[in-house]
PDB file of C-alpha atoms in Angstrom:
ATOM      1  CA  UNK A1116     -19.590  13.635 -13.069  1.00  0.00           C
ATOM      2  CA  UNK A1117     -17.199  13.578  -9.745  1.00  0.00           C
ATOM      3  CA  UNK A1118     -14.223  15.639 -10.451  1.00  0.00           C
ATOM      4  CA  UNK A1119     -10.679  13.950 -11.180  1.00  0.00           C
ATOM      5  CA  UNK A1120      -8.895  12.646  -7.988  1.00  0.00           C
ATOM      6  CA  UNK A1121      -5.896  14.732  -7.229  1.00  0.00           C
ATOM      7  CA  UNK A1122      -2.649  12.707  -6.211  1.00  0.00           C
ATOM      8  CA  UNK A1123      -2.535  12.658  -2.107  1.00  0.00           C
ATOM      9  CA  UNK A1124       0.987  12.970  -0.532  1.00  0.00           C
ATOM     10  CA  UNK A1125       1.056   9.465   0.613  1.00  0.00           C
ATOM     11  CA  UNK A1126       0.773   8.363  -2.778  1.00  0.00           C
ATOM     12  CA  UNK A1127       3.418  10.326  -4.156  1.00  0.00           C
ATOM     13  CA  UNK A1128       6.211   7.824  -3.521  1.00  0.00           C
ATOM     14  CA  UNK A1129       4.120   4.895  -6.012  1.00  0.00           C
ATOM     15  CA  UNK A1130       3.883   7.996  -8.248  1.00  0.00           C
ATOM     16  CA  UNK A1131       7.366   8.364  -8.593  1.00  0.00           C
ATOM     17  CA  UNK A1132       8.323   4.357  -8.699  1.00  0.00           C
ATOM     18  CA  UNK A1133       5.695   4.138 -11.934  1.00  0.00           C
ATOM     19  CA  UNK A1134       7.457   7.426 -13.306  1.00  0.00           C
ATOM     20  CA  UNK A1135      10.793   5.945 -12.877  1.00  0.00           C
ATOM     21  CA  UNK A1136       9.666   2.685 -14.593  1.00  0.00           C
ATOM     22  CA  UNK A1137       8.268   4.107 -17.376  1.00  0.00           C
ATOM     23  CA  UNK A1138      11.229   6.175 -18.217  1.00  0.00           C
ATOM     24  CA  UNK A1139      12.595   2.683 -18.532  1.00  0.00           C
ATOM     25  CA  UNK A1140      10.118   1.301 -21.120  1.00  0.00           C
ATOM     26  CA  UNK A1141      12.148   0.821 -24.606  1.00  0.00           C
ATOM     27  CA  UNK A1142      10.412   3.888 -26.252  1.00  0.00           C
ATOM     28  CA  UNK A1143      11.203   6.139 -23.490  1.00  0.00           C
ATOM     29  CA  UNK A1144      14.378   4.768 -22.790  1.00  0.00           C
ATOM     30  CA  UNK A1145      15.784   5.055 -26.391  1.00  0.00           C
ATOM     31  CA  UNK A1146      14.658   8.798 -26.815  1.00  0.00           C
ATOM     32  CA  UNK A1147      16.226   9.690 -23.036  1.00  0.00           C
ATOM     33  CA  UNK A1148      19.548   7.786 -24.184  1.00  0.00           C
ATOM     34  CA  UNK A1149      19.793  10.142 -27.434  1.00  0.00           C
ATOM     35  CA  UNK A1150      20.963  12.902 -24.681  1.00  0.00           C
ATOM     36  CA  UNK A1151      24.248  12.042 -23.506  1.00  0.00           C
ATOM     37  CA  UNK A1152      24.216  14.730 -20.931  1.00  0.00           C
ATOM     38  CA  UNK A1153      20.886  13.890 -19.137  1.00  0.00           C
ATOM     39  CA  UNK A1154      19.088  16.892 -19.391  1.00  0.00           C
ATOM     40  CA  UNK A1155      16.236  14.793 -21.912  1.00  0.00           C
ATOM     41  CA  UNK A1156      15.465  12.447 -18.858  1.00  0.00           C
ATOM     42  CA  UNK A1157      15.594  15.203 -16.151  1.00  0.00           C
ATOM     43  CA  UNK A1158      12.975  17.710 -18.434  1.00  0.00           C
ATOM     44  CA  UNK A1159      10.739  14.438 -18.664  1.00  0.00           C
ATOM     45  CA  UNK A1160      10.866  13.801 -15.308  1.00  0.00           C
ATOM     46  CA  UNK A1161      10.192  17.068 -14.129  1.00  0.00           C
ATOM     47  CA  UNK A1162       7.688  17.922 -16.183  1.00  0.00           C
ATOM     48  CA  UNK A1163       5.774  14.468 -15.304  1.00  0.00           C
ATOM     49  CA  UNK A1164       5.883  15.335 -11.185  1.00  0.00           C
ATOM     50  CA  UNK A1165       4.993  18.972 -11.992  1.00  0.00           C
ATOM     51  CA  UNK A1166       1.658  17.475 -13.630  1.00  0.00           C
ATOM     52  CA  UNK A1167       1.391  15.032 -11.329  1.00  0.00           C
ATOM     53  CA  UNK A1168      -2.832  15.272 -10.850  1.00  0.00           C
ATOM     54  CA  UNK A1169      -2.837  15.631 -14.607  1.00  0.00           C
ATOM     55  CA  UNK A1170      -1.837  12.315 -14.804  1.00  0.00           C
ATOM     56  CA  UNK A1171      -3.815  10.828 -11.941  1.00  0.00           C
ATOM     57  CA  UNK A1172      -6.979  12.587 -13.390  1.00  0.00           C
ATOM     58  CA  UNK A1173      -5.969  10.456 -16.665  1.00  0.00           C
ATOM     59  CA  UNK A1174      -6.916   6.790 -14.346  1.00  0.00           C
ATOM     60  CA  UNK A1175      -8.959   8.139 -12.218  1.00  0.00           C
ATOM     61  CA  UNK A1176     -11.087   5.405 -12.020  1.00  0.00           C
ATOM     62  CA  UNK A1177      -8.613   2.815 -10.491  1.00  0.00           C
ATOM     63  CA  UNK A1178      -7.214   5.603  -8.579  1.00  0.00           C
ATOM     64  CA  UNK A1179     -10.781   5.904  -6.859  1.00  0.00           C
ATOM     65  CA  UNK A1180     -11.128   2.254  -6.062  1.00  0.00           C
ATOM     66  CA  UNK A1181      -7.827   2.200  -4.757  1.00  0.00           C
ATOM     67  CA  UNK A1182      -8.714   5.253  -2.337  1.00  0.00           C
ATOM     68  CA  UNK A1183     -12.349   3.568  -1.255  1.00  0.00           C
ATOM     69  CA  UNK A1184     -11.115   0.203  -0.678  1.00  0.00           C
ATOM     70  CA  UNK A1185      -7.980   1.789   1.480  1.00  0.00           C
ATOM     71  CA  UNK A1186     -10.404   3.829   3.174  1.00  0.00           C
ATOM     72  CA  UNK A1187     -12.893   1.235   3.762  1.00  0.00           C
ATOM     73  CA  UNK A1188      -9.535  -1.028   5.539  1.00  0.00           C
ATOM     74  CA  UNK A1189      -8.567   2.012   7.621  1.00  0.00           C
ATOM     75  CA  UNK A1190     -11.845   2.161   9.010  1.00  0.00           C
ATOM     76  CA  UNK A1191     -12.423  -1.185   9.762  1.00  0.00           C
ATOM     77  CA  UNK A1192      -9.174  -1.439  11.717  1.00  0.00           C
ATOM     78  CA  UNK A1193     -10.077   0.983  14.461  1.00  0.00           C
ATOM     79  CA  UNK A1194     -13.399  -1.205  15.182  1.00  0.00           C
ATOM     80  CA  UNK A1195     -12.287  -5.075  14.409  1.00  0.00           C
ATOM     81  CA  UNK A1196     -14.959  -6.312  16.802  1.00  0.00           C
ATOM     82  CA  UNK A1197     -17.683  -4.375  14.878  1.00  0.00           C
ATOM     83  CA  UNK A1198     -18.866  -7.490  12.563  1.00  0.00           C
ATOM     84  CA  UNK A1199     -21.506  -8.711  15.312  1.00  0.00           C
ATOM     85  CA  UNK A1200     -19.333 -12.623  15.597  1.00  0.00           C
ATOM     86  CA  UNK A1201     -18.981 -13.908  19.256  1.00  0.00           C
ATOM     87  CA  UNK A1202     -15.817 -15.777  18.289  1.00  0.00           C
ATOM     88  CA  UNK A1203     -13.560 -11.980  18.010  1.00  0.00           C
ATOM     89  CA  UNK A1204     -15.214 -11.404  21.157  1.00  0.00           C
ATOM     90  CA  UNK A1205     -14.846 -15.326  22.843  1.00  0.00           C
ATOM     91  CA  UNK A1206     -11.230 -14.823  21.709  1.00  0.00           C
ATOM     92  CA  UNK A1207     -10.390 -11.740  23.645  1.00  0.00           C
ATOM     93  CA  UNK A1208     -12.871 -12.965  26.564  1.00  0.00           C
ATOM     94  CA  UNK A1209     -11.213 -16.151  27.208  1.00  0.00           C
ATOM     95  CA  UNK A1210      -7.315 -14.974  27.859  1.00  0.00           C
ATOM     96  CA  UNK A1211      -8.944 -12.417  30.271  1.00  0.00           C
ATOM     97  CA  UNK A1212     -10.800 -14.665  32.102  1.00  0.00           C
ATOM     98  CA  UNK A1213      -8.568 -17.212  32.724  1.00  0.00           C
ATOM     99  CA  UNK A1214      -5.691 -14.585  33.610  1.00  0.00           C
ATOM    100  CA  UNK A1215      -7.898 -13.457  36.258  1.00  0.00           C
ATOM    101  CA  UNK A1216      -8.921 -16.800  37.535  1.00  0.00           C
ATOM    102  CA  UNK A1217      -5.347 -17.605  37.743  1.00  0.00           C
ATOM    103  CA  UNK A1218      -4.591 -14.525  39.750  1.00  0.00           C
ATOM    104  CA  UNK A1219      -7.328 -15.584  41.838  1.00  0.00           C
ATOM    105  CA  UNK A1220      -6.859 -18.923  42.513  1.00  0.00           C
ATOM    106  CA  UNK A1221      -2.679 -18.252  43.218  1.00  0.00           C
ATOM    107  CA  UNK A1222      -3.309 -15.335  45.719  1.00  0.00           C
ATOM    108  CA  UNK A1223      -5.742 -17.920  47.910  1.00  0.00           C
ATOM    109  CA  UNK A1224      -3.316 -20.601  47.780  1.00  0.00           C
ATOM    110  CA  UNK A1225      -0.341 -18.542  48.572  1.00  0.00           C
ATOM    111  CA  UNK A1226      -2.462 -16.598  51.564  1.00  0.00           C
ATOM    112  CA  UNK A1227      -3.476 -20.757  52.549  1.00  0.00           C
ATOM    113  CA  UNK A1228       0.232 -21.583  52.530  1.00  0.00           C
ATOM    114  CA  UNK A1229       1.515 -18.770  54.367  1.00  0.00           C
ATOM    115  CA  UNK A1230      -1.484 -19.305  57.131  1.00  0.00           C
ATOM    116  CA  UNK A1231      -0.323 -23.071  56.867  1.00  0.00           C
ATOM    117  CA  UNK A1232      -3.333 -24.806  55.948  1.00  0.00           C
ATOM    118  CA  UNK A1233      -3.748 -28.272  56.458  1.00  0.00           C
ATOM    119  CA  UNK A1234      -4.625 -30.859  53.717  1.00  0.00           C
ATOM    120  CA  UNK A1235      -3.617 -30.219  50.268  1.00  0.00           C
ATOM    121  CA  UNK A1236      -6.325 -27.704  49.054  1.00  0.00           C
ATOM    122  CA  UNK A1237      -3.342 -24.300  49.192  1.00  0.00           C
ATOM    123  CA  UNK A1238      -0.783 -26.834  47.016  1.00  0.00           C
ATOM    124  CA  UNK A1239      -3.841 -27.703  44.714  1.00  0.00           C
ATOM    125  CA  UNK A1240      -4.769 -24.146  44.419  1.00  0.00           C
ATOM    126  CA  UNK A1241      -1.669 -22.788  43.496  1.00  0.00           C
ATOM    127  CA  UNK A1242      -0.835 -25.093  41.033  1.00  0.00           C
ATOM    128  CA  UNK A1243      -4.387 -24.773  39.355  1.00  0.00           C
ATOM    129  CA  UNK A1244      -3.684 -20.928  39.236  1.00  0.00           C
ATOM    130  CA  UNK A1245      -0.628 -21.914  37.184  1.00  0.00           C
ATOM    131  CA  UNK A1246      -2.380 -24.063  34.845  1.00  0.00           C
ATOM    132  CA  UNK A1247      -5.092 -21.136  34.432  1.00  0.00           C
ATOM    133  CA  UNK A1248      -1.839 -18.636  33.568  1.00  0.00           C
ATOM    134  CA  UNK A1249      -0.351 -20.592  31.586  1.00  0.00           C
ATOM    135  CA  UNK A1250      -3.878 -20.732  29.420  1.00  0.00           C
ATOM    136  CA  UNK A1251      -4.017 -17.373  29.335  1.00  0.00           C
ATOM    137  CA  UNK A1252      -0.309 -17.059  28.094  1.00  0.00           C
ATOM    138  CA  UNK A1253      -1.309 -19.221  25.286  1.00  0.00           C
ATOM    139  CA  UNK A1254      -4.817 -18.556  24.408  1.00  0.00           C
ATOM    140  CA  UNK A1255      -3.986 -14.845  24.455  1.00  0.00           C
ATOM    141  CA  UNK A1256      -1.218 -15.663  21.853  1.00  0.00           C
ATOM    142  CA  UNK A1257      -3.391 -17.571  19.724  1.00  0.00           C
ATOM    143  CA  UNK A1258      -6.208 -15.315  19.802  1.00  0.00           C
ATOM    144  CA  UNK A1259      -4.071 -12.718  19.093  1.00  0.00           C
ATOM    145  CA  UNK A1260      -2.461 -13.955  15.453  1.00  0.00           C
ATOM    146  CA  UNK A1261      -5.957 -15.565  14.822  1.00  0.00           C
ATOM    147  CA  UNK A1262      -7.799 -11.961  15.019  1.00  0.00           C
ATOM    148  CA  UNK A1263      -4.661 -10.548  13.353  1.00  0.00           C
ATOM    149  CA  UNK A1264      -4.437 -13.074  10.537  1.00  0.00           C
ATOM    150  CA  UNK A1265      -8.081 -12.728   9.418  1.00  0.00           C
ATOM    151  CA  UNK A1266      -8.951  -8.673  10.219  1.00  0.00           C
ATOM    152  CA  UNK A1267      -5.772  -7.715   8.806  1.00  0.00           C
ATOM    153  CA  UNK A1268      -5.261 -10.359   6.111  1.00  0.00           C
ATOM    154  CA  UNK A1269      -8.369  -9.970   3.817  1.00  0.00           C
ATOM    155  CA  UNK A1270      -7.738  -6.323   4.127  1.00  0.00           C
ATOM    156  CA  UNK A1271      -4.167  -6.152   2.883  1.00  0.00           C
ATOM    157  CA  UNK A1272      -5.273  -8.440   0.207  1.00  0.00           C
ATOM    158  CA  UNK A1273      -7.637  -5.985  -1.043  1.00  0.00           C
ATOM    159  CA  UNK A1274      -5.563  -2.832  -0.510  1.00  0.00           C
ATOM    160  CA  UNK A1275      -2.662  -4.163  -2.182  1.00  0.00           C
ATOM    161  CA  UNK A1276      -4.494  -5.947  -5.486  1.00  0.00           C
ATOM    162  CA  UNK A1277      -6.630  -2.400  -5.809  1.00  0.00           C
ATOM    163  CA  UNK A1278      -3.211  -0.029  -5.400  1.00  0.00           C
ATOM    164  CA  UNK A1279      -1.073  -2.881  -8.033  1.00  0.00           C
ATOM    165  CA  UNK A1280      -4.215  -2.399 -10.619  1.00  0.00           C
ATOM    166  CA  UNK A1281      -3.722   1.158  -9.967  1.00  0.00           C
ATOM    167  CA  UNK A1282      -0.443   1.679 -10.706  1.00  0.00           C
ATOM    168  CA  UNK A1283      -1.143  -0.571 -13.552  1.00  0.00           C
ATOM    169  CA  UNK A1284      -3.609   1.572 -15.247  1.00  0.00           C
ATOM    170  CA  UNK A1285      -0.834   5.076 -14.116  1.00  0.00           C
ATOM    171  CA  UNK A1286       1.983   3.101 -16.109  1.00  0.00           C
ATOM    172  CA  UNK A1287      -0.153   2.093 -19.194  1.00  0.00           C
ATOM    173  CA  UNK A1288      -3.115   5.053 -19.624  1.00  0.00           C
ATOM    174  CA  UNK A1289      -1.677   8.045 -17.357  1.00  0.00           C
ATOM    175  CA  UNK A1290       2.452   8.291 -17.776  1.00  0.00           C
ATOM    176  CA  UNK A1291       3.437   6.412 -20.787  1.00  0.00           C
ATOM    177  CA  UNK A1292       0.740   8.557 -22.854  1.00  0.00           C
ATOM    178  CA  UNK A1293       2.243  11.929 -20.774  1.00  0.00           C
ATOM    179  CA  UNK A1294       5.543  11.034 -21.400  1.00  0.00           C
ATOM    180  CA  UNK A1295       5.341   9.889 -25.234  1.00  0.00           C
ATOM    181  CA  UNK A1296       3.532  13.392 -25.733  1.00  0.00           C
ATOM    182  CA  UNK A1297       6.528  15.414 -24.308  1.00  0.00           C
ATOM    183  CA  UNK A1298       9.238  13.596 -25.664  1.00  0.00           C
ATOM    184  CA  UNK A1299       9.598  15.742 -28.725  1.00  0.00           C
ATOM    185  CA  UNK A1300      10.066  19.343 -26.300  1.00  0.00           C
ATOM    186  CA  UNK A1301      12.370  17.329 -24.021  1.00  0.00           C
ATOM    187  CA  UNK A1302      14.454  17.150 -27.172  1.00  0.00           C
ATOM    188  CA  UNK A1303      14.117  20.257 -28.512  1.00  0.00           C
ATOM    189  CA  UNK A1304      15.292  21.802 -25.056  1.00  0.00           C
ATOM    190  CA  UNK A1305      17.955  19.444 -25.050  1.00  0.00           C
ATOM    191  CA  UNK A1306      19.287  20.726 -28.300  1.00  0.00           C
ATOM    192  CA  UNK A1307      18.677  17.361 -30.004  1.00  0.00           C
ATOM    193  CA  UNK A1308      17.245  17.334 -33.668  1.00  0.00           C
ATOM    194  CA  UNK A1309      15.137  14.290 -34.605  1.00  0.00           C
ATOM    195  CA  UNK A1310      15.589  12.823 -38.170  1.00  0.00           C
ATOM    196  CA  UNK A1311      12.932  10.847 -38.182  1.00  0.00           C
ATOM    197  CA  UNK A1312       8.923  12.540 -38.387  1.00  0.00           C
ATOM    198  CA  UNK A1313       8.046  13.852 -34.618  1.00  0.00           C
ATOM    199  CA  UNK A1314       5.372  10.954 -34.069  1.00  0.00           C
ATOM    200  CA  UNK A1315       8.131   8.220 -34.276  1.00  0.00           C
ATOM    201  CA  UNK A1316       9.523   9.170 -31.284  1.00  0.00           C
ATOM    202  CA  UNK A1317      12.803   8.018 -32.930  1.00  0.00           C
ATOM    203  CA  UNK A1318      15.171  11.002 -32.557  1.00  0.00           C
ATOM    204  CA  UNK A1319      18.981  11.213 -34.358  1.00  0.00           C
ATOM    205  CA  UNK A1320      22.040  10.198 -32.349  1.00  0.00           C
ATOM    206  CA  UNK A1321      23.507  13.177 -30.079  1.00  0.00           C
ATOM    207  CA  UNK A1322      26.117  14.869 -32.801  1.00  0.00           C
ATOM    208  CA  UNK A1323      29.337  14.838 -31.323  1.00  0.00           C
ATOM    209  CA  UNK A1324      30.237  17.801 -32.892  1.00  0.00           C
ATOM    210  CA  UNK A1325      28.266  21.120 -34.049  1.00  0.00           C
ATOM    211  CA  UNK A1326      30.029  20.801 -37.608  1.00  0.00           C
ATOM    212  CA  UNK A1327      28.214  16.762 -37.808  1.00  0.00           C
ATOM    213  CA  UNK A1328      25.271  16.981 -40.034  1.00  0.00           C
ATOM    214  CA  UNK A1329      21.984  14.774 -38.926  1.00  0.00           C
ATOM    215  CA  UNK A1330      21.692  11.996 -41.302  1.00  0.00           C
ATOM    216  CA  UNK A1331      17.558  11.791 -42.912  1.00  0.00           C
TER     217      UNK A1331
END
């Protein structure tokens, strides 16, 4: 069996936004509001960053799919003409060709004008060389957000549906579980007293004053 997937860095910002959702879920967010001075929510959160890879090891699954598939995207991007199709290749060919016929065809007819050729073949030239430029200005452009659009689109797709099902699985199988399991200390530390049986997760209002019994 592979061993759990510890939490990279670049992850640790998604770890945080599901942490700070789930300290928002009704459960959570009831217990956290029994401490008036904040020191239930900050021991919770704390404690969940400090076992950060004990949390990711609890989905690590997802976590694992999510790391192939952006992987598998990162790689592709450094060779997008790697599939074997002539049109990725026709579609940075074509620009290039025609930018260098243009160049081509405008140099002759500007060296024919300035050596004042007779007949219209330097105006002709020139203005073809435009024409050419001007299809390299746009074919370039075109070619450009085609390539873009499909190497980068089906690959964003797939990064972002595998990192949302992800954090889905952290929220509902890695931190609600963690959190739920530490609620009871987080009290305790706090100096809060439950009333109800510790599995409830229901604690007692914070007593405003020492002398204020906890109701059962």
């Amino acid at each position: 069996m592979a061993d759990p997937p510890r939490l990279h860095p670049e992850d640790r910002a998604d770890f945080e936004a599901v942490l700070d959702l789930a300290l928002t879920t009704a459960d959570i967010h009831g217990t956290v509001r029994a401490d008036p001075t904040g020191r239930t929510a900050a021991h919770l959160r704390a404690h969940a960053l400090a076992h950060a890879n004990d949390i990711t090891a609890a989905v690590g699954e997802p976590y694992r799919a999510y790391l192939a598939v952006r992987t598998a995207a990162r790689q592709d991007a450094r060779r997008p003409l790697a599939s074997g199709s002539l049109l990725p290749a026709l579609a940075v060919l074509t620009p290039l060709v025609a930018a260098t016929s243009a160049g081509a065809l405008l140099l002759l007819g500007s060296l024919l004008q300035v050596a004042d050729a007779p007949g219209p073949l330097p105006g002709s030239l020139v203005a073809a060389g435009w024409t050419l430029a001007l299809v390299a200005a746009l074919t370039g452009l075109l070619s450009l957000a085609a390539l873009l659009r499909s190497a980068l689109g089906g690959r964003a797709d797939r990064v972002e549906h595998a990192r949302l099902a992800w954090r889905q699985a952290l929220l509902d199988r890695g931190m609600l579980p963690h959190l739920r399991r530490h609620t009871a200390v987080a009290l305790s530390e706090a100096g809060i007293t439950p009333c109800s049986p510790p599995d409830t997760l229901a604690p007692c209002p914070a007593r405003a004053r020492k002398d204020t019994p906890c109701s059962d």
